[in-house]
Short mmCIF file of C-alpha atoms and ligand atoms in Angstrom, two decimals:
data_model
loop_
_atom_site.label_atom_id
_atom_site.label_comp_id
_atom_site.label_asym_id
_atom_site.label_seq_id
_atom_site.Cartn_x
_atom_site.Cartn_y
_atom_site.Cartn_z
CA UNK A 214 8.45 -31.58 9.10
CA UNK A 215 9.81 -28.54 7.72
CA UNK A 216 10.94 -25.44 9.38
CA UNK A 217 8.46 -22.36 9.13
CA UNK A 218 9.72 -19.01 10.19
CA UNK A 219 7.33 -15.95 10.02
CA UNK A 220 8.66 -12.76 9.69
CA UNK A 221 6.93 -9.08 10.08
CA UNK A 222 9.80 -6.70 10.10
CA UNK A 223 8.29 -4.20 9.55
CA UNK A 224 6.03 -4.15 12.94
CA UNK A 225 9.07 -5.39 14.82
CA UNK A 226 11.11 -2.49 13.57
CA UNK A 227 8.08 -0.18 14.81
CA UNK A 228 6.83 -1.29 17.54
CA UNK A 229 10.05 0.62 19.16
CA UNK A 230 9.49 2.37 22.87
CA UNK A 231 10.08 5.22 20.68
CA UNK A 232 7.10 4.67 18.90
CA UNK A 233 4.71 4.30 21.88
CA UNK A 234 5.44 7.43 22.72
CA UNK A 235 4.45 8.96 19.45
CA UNK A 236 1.20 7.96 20.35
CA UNK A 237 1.30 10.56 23.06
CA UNK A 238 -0.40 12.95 21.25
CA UNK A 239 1.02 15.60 19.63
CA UNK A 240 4.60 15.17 19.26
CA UNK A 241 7.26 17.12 16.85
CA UNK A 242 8.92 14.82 14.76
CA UNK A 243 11.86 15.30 12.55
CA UNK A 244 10.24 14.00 9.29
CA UNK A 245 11.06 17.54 7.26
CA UNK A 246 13.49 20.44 8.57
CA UNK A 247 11.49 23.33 9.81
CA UNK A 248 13.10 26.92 9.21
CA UNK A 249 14.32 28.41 5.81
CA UNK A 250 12.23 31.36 4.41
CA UNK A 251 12.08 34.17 7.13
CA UNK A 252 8.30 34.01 7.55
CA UNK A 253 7.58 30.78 8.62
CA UNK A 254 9.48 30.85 12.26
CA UNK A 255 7.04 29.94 13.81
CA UNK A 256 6.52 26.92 11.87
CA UNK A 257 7.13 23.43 13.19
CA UNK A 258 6.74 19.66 12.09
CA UNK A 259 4.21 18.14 14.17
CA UNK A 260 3.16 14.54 13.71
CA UNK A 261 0.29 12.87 14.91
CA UNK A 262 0.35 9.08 15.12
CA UNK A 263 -2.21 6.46 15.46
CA UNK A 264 -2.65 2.32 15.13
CA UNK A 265 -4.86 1.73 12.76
CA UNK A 266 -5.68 -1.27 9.57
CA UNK A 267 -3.19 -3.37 10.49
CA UNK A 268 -0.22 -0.72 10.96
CA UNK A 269 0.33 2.45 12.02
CA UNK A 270 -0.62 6.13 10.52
CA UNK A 271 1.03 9.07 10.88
CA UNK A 272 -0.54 12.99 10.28
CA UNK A 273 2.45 15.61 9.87
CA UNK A 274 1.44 19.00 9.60
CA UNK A 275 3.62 22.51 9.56
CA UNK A 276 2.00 24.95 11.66
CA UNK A 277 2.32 27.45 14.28
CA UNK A 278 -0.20 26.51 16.10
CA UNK A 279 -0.56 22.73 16.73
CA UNK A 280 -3.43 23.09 19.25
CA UNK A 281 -5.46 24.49 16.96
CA UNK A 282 -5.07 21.91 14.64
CA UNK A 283 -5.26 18.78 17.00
CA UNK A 284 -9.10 18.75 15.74
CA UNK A 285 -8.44 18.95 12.07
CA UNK A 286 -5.83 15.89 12.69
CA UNK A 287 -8.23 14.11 14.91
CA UNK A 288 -10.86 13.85 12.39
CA UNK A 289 -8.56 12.92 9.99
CA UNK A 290 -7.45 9.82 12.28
CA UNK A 291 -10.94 8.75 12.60
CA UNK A 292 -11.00 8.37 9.33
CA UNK A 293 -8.91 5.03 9.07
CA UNK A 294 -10.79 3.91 11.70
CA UNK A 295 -14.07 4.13 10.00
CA UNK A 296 -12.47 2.53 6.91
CA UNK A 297 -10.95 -0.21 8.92
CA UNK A 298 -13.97 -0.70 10.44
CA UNK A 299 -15.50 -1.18 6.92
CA UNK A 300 -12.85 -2.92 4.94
CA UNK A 301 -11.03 -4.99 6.97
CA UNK A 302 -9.72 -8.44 5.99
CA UNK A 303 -8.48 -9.49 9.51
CA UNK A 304 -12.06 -9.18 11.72
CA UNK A 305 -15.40 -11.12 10.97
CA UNK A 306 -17.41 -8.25 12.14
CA UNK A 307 -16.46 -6.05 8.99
CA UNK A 308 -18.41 -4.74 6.11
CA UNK A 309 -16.54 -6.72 3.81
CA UNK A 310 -16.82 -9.81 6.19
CA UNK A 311 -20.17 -9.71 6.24
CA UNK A 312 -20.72 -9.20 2.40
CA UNK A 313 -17.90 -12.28 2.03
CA UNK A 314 -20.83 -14.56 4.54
CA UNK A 315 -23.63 -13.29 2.64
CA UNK A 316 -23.09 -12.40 -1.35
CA UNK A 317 -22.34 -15.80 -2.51
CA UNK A 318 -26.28 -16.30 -1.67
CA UNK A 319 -28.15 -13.39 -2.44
CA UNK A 320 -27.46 -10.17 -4.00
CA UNK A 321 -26.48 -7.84 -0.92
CA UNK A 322 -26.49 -4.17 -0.71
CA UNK A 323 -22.87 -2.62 0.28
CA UNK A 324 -22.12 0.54 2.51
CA UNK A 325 -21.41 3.63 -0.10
CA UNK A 326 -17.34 3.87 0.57
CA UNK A 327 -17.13 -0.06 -0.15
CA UNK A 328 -19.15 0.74 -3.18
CA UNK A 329 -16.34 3.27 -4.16
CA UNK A 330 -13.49 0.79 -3.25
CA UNK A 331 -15.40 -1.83 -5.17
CA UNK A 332 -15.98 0.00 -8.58
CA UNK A 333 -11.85 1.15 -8.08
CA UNK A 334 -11.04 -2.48 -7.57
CA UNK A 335 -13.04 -3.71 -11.06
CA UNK A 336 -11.79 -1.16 -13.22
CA UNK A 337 -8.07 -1.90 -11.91
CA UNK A 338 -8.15 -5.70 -12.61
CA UNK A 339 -9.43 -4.76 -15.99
CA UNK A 340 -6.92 -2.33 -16.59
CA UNK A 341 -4.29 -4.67 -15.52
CA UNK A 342 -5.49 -7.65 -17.16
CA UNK A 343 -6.36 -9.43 -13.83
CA UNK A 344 -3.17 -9.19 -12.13
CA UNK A 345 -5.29 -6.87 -9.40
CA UNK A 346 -7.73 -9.18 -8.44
CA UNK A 347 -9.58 -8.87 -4.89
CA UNK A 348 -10.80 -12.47 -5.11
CA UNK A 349 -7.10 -13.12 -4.93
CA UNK A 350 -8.66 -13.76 -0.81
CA UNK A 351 -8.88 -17.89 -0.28
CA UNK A 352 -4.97 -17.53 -1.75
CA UNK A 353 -4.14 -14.92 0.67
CA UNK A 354 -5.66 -16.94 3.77
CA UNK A 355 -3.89 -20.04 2.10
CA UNK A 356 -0.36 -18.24 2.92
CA UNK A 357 -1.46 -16.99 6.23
CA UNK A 358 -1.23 -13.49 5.12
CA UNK A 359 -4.85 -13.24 6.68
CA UNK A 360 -6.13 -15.25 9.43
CA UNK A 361 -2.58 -16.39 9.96
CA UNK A 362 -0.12 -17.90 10.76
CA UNK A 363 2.23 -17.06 7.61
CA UNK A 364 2.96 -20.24 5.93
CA UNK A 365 3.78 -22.07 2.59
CA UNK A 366 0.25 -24.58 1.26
CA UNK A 367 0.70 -27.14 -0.35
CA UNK A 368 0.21 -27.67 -4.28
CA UNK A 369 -3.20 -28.91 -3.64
CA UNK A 370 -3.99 -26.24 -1.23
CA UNK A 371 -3.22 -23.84 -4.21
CA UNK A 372 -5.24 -25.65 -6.90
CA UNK A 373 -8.57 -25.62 -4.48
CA UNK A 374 -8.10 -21.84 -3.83
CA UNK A 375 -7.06 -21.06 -7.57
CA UNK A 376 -10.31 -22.46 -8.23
CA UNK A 377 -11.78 -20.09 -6.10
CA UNK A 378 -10.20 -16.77 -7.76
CA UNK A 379 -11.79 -14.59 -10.61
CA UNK A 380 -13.37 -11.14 -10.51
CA UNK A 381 -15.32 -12.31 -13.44
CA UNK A 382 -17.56 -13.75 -10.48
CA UNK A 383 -18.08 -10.44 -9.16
CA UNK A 384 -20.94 -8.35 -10.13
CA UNK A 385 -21.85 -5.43 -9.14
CA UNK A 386 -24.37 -3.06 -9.86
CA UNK A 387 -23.16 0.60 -8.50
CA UNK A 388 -26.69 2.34 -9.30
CA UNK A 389 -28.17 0.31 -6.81
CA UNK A 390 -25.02 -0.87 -4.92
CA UNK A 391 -25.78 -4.43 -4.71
CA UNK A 392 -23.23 -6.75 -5.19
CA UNK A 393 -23.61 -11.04 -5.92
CA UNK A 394 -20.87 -13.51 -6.49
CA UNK A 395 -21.37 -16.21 -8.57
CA UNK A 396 -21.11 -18.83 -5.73
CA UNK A 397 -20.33 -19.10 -1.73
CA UNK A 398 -16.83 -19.84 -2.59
CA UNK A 399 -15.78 -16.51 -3.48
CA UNK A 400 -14.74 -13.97 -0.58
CA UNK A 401 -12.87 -10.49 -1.43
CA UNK A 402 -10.11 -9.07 0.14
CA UNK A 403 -9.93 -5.06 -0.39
CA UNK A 404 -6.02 -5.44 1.43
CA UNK A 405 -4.26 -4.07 -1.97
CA UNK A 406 -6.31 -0.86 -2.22
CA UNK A 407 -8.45 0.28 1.09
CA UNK A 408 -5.57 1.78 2.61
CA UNK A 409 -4.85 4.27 -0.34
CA UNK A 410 -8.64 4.88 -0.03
CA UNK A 411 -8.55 6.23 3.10
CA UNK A 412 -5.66 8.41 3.13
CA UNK A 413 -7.35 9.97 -0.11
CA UNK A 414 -10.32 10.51 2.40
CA UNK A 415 -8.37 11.75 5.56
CA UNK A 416 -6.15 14.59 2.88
CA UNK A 417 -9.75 15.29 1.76
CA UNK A 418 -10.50 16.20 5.33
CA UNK A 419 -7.99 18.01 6.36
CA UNK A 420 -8.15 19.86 2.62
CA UNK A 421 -11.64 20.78 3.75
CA UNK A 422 -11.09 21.91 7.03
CA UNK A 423 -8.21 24.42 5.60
CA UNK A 424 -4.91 22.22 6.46
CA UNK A 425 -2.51 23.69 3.64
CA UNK A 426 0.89 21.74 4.63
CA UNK A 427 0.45 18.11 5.56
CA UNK A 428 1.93 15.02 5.09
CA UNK A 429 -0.70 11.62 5.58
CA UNK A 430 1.34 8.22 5.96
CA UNK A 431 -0.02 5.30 6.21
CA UNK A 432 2.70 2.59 5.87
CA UNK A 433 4.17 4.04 2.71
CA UNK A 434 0.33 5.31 1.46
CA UNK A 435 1.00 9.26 1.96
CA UNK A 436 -0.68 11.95 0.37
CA UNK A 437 1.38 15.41 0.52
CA UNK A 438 -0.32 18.70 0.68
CA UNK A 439 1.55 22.02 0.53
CA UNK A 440 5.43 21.84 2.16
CA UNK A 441 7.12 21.48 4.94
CA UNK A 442 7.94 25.31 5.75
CA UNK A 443 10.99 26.65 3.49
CA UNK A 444 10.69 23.86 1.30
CA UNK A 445 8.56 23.26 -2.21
CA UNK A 446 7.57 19.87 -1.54
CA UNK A 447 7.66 17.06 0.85
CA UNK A 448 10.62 14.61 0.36
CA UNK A 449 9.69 11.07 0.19
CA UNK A 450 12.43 8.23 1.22
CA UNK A 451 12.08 5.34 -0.94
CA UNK A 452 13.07 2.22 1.51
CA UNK A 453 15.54 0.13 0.96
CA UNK A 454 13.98 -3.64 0.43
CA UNK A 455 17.09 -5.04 1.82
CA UNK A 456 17.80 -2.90 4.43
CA UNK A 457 21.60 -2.13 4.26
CA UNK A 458 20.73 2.04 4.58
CA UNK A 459 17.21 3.26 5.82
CA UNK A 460 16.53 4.87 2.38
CA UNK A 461 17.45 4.99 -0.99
CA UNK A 462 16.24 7.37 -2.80
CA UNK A 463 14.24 10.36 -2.37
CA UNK A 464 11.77 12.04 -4.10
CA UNK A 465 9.76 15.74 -3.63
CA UNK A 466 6.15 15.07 -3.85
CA UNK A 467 3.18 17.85 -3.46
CA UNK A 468 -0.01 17.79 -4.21
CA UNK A 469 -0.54 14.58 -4.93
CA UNK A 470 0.06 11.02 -3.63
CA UNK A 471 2.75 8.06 -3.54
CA UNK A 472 2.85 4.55 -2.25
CA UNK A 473 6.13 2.08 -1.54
CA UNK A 474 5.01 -1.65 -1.79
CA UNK A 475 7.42 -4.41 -0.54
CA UNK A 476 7.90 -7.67 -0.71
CA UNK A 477 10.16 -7.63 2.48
CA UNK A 478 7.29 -5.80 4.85
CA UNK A 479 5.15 -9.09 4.73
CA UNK A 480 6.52 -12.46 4.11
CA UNK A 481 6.83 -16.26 5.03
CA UNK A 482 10.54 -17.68 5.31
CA UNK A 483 10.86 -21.06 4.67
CA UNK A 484 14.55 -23.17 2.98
CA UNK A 485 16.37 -19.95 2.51
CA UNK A 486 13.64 -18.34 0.22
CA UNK A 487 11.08 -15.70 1.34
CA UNK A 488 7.66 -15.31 -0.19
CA UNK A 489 5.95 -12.03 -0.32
CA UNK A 490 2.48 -11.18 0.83
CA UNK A 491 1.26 -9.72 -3.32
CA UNK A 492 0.23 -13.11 -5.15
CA UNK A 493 -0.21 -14.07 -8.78
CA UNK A 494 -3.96 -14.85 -9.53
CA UNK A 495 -2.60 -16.73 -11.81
CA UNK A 496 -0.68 -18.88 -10.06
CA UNK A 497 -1.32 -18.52 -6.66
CA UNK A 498 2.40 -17.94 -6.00
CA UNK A 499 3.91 -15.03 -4.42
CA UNK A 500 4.92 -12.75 -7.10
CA UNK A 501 8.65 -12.38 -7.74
CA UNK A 502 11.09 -9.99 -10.37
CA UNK A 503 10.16 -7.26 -8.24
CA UNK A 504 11.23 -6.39 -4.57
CA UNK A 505 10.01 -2.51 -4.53
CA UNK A 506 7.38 -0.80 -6.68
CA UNK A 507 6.91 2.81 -5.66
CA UNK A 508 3.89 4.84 -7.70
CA UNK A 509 2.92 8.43 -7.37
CA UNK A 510 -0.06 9.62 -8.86
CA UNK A 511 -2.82 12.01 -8.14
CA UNK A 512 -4.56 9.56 -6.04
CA UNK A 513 -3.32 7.58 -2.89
CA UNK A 514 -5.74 4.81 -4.02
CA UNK A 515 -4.50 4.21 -7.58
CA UNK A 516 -1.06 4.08 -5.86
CA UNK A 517 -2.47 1.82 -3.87
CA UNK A 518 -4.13 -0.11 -6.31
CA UNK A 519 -1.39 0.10 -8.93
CA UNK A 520 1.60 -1.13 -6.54
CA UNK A 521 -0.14 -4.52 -6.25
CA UNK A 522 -0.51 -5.74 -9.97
CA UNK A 523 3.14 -4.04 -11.11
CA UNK A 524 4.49 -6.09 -8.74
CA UNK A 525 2.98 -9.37 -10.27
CA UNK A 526 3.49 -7.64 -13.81
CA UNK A 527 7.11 -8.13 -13.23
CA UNK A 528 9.80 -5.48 -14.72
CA UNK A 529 9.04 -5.47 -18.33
CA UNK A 530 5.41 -5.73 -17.85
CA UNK A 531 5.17 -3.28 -15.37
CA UNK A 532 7.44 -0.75 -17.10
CA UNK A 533 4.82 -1.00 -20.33
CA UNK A 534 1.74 -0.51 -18.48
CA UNK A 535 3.18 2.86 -16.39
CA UNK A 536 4.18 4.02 -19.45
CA UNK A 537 0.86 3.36 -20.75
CA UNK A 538 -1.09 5.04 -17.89
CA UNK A 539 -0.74 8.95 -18.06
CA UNK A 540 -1.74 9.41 -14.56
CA UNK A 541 0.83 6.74 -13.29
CA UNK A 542 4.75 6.92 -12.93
CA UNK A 543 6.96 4.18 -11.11
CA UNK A 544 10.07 3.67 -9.65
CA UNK A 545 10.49 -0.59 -9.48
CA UNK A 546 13.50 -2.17 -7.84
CA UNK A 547 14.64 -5.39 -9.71
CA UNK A 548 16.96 -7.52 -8.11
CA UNK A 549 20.17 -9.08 -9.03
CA UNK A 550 21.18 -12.35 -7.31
CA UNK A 551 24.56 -11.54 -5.40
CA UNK A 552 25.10 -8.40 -7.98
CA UNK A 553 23.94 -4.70 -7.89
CA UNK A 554 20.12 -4.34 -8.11
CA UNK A 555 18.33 -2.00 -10.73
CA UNK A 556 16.23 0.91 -10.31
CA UNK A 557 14.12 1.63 -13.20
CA UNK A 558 12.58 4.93 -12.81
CA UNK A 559 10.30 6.03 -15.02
CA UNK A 560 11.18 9.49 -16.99
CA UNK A 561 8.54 11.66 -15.93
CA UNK A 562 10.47 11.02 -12.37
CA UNK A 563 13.67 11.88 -13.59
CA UNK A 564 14.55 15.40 -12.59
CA UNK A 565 13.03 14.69 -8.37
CA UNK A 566 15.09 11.51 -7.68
CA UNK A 567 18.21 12.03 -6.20
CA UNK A 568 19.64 8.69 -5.29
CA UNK A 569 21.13 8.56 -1.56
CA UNK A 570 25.41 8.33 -1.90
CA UNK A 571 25.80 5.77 -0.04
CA UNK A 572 23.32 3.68 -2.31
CA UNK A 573 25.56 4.28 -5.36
CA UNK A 574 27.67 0.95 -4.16
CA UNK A 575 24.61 -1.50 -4.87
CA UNK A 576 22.04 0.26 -6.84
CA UNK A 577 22.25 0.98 -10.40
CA UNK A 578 19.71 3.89 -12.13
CA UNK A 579 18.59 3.25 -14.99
CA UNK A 580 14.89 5.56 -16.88
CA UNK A 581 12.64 4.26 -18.76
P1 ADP B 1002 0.65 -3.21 1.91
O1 ADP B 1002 0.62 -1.73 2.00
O2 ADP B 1002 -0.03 -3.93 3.03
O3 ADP B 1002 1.98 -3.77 1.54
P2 ADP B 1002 -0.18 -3.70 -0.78
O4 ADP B 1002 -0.79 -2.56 -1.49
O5 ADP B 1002 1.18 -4.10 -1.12
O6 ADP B 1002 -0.37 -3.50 0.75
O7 ADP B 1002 -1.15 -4.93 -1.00
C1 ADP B 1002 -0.89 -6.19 -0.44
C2 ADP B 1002 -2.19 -6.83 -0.02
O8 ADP B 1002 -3.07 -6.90 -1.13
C3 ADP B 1002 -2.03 -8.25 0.45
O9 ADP B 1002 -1.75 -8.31 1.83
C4 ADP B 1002 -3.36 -8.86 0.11
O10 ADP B 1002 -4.30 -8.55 1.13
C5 ADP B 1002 -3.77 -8.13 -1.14
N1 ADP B 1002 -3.34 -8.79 -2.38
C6 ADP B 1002 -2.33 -9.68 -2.59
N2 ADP B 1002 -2.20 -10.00 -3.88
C7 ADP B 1002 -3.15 -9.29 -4.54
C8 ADP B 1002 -3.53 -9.19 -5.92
N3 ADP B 1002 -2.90 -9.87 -6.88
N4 ADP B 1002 -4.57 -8.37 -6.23
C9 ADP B 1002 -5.22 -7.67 -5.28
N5 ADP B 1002 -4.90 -7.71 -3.96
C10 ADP B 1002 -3.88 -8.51 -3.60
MG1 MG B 1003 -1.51 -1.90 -3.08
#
């Protein structure tokens, strides 16, 4: 009987007293440096934090007046909450659970936002030449990554969910919003994309409803509006996958969005190796070549969407298809057994990384 061990460190990292206090809300949080240009004295950080899909959100706003804006940030929260209501892959009592139960039998009309998600979600596993693939689902519950717990299947456990997998099985009709698979063994899994969804949805929200300097986070999702006050954008940490310093990189961001995808937030442990929660559909494997892919674009979803398949792309792969997409540019961490990882950033990037110091030692930077 082998040994399984199941990690989540990033939950175990957050779930800090520190961070049940956050959910007092509001709080001021240290995420950007208030102060700077005379005018904005007034101004201060303050964050508003909630649980939500699976991990936890945070709203940061400059403002003088934080009261008047609990509202704005409020409706913004209940955003994720509709959307997890909607997409999630973890409850039987969501939109996309039901439509997994029934569209394998009869065509089955979906609500309008999983409509969205859904047209996203086909156009990205075209564009990626099925590496994005939300059927990837009976491969996902094989490894535990839903349903749980985390674990490694066997090879035959692979082959019958393989056999499962293929968007080709998915059509959908977005006219008339109905949606059929080709049989009851396929079941979708939005986890790669819904959370970029929604934090397009809450910045649209607080966009609407006049917020001008905000930062949405969802577990590396953010969309950044305005600046922090005496500052010309917000300044994004890019994590460290291996944890020796808390970040590694930085980069400003404004007016638009950016999304960090690890293979070290999710994964099962088993024999000394560790195996990510972003599989092949090809294989069935956890991905590997990759142990960061960071992508900013215009749109929190198509980071969203676009972190998953350049992770299975691998480096080179990957590298072509940002440089292919105008409205992409990544920053993808290879690793380097026992040596000094890579950083490829991509040159449209160039001039707002600035690498931390103290990452010099074990990361190289190299453009592409
Ligand atoms: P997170 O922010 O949770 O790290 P990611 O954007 O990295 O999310 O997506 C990972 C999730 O996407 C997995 O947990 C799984 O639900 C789903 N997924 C895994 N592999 C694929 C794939 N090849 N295509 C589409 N979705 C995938
Ligand atoms: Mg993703």
């Amino acid at each position: 009987m082998q040994h399984h061990e199941v990690h989540r460190r990033w939950e175990r990292r957050i779930v800090s007293p520190a961070m049940i206090l956050l959910l007092a809300l509001p709080v001021g949080h240290a995420l950007a440096r208030c102060g700077g240009s005379p005018d904005s004295t007034a101004r201060r950080s303050v964050s508003w934090a909630a649980r939500t899909m699976g991990t936890y959100v945070r709203i940061t706003m400059a403002t003088d007046d934080s009261i008047a804006m609990s509202p704005e940030a409020g409706r913004a929260l209940a955003v994720f909450h509709r959307v997890d209501s909607l997409m999630s892959n973890w409850t039987a009592t969501s939109e996309v659970a039901r439509i997994n139960r029934e569209a394998g039998g009869a065509p089955t009309r979906v609500q309008p936002e999983v409509g969205v998600v859904l047209e996203a979600s086909l156009r990205l596993w075209r564009q990626s030449g099925g590496a994005f693939d939300i059927t990837v689902e009976p491969l996902v519950r094989a490894w535990g990554f839903i349903g749980g717990p985390r674990r490694v299947p066997s090879d035959d456990e692979i082959r019958a969910a393989l056999a499962r997998v293929g968007a080709q099985r998915i059509h959908y009709d977005p006219p008339t919003r109905s949606l059929r698979f080709d049989d009851r063994g396929v079941s979708i899994d939005l986890g790669g994309i819904a959370k970029g969804y929604a934090v397009d949805v809450a910045a649209e929200s607080l966009k609407a409803h006049g917020v001008k300097d905000a930062l949405v986070d969802l577990s590396g999702n953010m969309v950044a509006i305005g600046s922090p006050s005496g500052a010309t954008g917000w300044r994004i940490g890019i994590r460290d996958p291996r944890d020796r310093i808390p970040y590694l990189a930085r980069l400003a961001i404004t007016g638009e969005a950016i999304s960090t995808s690890g293979q070290y937030e999710q994964f099962v442990a088993r024999d000394g190796r560790t195996y990510g929660h972003i599989i092949d559909p090809r294989t069935g494997r956890p991905s590997e070549g990759l142990i960061s892919v960071t992508v900013v674009s215009p749109s929190a979803m198509e980071c969203d969407g676009w972190d998953t398949p350049l992770f299975v792309m691998g480096p080179l792969e990957a590298k072509r298809k940002a440089h292919e997409l105008d409205h992409v540019a990544a920053v993808l961490i290879q690793p380097a057994a026992g040596g000094v990882d890579t950083m490829w950033v991509e040159e449209t990037l160039r001039d707002r990384l600035i690498l931390e110091p103290a990452a010099r030692s074990f990361i190289q930077v190299r453009y592409f």
